[in-house]
C-alpha positions as semicolon CSV with decimal commas, in nm:
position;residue;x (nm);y (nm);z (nm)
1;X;7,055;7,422;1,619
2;X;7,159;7,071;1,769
3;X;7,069;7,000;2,097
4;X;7,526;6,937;2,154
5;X;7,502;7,291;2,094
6;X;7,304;7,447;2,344
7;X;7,351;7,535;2,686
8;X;7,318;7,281;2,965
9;X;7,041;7,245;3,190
10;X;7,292;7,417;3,495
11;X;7,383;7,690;3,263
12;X;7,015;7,801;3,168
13;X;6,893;7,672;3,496
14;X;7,136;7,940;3,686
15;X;7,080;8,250;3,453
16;X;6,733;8,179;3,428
17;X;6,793;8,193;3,880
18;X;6,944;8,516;3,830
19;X;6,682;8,670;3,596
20;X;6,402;8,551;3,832
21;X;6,574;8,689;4,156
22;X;6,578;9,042;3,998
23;X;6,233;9,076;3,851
24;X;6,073;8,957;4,171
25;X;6,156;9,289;4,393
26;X;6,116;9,516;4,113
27;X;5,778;9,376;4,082
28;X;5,760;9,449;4,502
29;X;5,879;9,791;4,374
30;X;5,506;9,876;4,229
31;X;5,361;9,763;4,548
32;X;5,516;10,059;4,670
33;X;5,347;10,397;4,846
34;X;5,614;10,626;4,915
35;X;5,386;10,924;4,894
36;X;5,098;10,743;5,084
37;X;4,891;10,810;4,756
38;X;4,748;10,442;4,667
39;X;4,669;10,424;5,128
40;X;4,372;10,730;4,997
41;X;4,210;10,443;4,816
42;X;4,124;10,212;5,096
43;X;4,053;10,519;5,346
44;X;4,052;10,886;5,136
45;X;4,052;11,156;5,465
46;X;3,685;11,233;5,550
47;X;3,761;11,595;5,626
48;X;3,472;11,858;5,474
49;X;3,719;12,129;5,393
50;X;4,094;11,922;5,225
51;X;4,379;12,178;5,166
52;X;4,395;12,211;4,735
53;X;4,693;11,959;4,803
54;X;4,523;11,737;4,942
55;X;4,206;11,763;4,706
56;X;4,505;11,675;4,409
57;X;4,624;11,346;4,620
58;X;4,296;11,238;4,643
59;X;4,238;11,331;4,276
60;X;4,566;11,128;4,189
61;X;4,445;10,826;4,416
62;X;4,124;10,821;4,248
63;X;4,306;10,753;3,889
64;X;4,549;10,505;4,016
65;X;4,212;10,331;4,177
66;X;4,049;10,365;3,829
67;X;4,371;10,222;3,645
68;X;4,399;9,918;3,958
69;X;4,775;9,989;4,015
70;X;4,918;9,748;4,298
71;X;4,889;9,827;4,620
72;X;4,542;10,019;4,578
73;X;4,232;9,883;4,697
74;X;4,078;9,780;4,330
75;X;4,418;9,609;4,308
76;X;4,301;9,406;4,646
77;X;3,971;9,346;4,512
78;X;4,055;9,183;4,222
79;X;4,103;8,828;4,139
80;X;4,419;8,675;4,049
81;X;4,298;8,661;3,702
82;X;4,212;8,985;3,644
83;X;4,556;9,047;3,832
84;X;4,727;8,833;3,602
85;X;4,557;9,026;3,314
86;X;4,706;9,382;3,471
87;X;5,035;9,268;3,418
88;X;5,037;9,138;3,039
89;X;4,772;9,427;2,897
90;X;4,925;9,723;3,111
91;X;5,297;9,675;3,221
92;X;5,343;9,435;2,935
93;X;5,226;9,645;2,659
94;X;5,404;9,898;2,759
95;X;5,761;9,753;2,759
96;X;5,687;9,588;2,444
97;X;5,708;9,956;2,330
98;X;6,065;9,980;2,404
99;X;6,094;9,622;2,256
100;X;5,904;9,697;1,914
101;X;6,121;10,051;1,888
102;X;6,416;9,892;1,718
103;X;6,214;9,793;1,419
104;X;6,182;10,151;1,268
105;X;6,490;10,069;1,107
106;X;6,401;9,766;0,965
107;X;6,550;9,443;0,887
108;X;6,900;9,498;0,980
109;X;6,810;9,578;1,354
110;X;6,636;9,225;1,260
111;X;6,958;9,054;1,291
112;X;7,078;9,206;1,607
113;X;7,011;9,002;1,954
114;X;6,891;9,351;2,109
115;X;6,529;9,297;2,039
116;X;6,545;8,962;2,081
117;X;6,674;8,996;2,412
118;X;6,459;9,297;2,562
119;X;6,151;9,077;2,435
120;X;6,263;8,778;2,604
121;X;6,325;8,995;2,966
122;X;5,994;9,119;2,932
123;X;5,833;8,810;2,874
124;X;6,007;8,713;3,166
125;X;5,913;8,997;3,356
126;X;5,523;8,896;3,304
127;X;5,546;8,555;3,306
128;X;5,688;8,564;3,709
129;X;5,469;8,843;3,801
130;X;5,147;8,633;3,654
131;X;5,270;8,320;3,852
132;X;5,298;8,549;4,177
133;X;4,993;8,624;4,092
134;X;4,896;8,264;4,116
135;X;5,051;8,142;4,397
136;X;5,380;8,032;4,257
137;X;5,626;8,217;4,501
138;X;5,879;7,965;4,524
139;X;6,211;8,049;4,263
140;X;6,281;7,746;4,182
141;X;5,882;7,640;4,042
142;X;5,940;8,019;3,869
143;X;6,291;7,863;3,664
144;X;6,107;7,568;3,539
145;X;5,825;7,819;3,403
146;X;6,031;8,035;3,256
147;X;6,256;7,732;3,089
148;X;5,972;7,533;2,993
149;X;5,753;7,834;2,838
150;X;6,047;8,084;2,759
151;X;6,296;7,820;2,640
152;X;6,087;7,495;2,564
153;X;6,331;7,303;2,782
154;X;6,174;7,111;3,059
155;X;6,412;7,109;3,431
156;X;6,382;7,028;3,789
157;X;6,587;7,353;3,902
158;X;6,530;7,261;4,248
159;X;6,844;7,002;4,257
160;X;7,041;7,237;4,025
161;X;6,996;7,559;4,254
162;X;7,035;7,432;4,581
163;X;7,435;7,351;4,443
164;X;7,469;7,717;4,397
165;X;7,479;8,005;4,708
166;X;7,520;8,405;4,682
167;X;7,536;8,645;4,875
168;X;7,188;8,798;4,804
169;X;7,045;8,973;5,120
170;X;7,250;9,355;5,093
171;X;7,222;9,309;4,649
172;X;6,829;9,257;4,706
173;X;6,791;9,553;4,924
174;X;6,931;9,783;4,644
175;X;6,762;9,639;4,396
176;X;6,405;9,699;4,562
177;X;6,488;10,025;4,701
178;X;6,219;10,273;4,520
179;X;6,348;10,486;4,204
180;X;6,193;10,594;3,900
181;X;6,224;10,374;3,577
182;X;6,259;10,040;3,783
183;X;6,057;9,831;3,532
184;X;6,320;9,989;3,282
185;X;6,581;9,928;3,453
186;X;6,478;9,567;3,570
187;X;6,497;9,467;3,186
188;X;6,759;9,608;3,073
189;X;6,894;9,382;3,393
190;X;6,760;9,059;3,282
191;X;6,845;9,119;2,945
192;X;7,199;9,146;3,030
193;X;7,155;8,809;3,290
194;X;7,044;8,608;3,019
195;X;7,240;8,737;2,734
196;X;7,474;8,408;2,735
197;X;7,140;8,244;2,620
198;X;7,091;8,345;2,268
199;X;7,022;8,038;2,157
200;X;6,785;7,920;2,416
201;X;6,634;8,298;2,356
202;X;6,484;8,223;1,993
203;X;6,305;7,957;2,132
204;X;6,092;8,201;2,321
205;X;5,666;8,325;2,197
206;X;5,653;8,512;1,922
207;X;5,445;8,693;1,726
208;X;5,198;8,512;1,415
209;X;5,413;8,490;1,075
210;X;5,259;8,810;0,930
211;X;5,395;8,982;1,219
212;X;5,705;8,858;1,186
213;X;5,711;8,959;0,813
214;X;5,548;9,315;0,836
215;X;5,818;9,390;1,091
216;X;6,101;9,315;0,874
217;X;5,942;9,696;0,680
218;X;6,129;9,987;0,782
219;X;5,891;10,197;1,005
220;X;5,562;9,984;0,972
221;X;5,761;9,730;1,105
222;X;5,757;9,854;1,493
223;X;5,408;9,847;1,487
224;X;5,378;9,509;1,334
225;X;5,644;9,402;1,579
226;X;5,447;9,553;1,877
227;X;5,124;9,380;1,847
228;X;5,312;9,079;1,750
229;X;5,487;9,095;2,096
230;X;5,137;9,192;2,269
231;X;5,007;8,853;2,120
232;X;5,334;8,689;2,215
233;X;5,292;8,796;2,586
234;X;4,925;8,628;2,591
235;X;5,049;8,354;2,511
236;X;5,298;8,364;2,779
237;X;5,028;8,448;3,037
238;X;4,771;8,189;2,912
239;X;5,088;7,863;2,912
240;X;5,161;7,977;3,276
241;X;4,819;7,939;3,386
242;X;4,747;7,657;3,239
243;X;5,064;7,510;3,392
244;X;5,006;7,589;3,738
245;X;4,660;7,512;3,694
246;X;4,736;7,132;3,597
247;X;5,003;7,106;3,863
248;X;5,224;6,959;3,589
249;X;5,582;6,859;3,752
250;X;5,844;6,956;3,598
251;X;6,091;6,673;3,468
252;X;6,459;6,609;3,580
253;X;6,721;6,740;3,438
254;X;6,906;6,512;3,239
255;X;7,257;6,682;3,131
């Protein structure tokens, strides 16, 4: 595709905005403790005799401990690396489920965007919640990673963002508001932000070329496509750490 044809820096700059501002308090979402479970793993109640229900909060604090969900104490004790790693080998993998489904039908789900955009919102997904991870708070720094790594387009969305105003305050309240199936929910979100990008979308990770091939087979081909998209999603992780980690600026939009 010629570079007349693609989307300019605004456009991609301002739905890449969009996707950013709605992964961010999902991703506060699983910092959540509505049932004051993941609070037992920093101080479990030190009473000899614990009601039964109480025995089974503790027992379900202990696992979420053991499997360092945010907001428990082995989540606090870790480093942002192993932090990082949480969200590509746990929350990752397991959208890239609902990402490799499609492919049990083989090749002609192939040549639908559906797939292409669920694996691109999950990418995104991982790739702000590993730069969180690293410091990188700031939305505009979080649209030039996901341009540059997503959609191999270098920007300065600073400039490009501050042109643009919404009324976010009362839409990010309901969108961090704690329900089940947010991570679903927060692709199925992005992919519908960023569906005017299809273009920019094939540019994103993928999977090696036997991957790519094996998934074309009807039912084999969701596995193939899975660990293809688990690979995908390291690669993701290991390009955003290495960017933030040289301090690389991002260059100015030129369209």
């Amino acid at each position: 595709m010629s570079d007349d044809s693609r989307p300019s820096d605004r456009t991609v700059a301002v739905l890449l905005d969009q996707a950013a501002w709605g992964i961010s308090p999902m991703l506060d979402v699983l910092h959540l403790d509505p049932l004051g479970i993941k609070a037992r793993t920093f101080e479990p109640p030190s009473a000899a005799d614990r009601a039964l229900a109480e025995k089974v909060l503790d027992a379900a604090a202990w696992v979420l401990d053991e499997l360092t969900v945010p907001g428990t104490a082995a989540w606090e004790r870790s480093s942002a690396a192993d932090r990082a790693d949480w969200w590509v080998t746990r929350l990752g993998a397991l959208n890239t489920v609902a990402v490799a489904f499609p492919s049990v039908l083989g090749a002609l789900v192939g040549r639908l965007p559906i797939q292409d955009l669920l694996g691109f919102a999950n990418q995104a997904l991982v790739l702000v919640a590993v730069a969180r991870e690293y410091g990188v708070e700031d939305r505009a720094r979080q649209v030039d990673l996901l341009a540059a790594v997503l959609c191999r387009r270098e920007l300065d969305a600073r400039p490009i963002l501050e042109c643009s105003s919404r009324h976010e305050d009362a839409e990010r309240d309901h969108i961090a508001g704690w329900r089940p199936f947010a991570v679903v929910g927060s692709m199925w979100r992005t992919a519908h932000t960023v569906r005017g990008l299809l273009s920019e979308i094939e540019r994103r990770p993928r999977g090696s070329g036997p991957y790519r091939v094996l998934g074309r087979l009807p039912v084999v081909g969701a596995l193939a496509e899975y660990l293809g998209e688990c690979g995908a999603l390291a690669e993701v992780a290991s390009e955003v750490r290495d960017r933030i980690d040289a301090g690389r600026p991002a260059a100015r939009a030129v369209r």
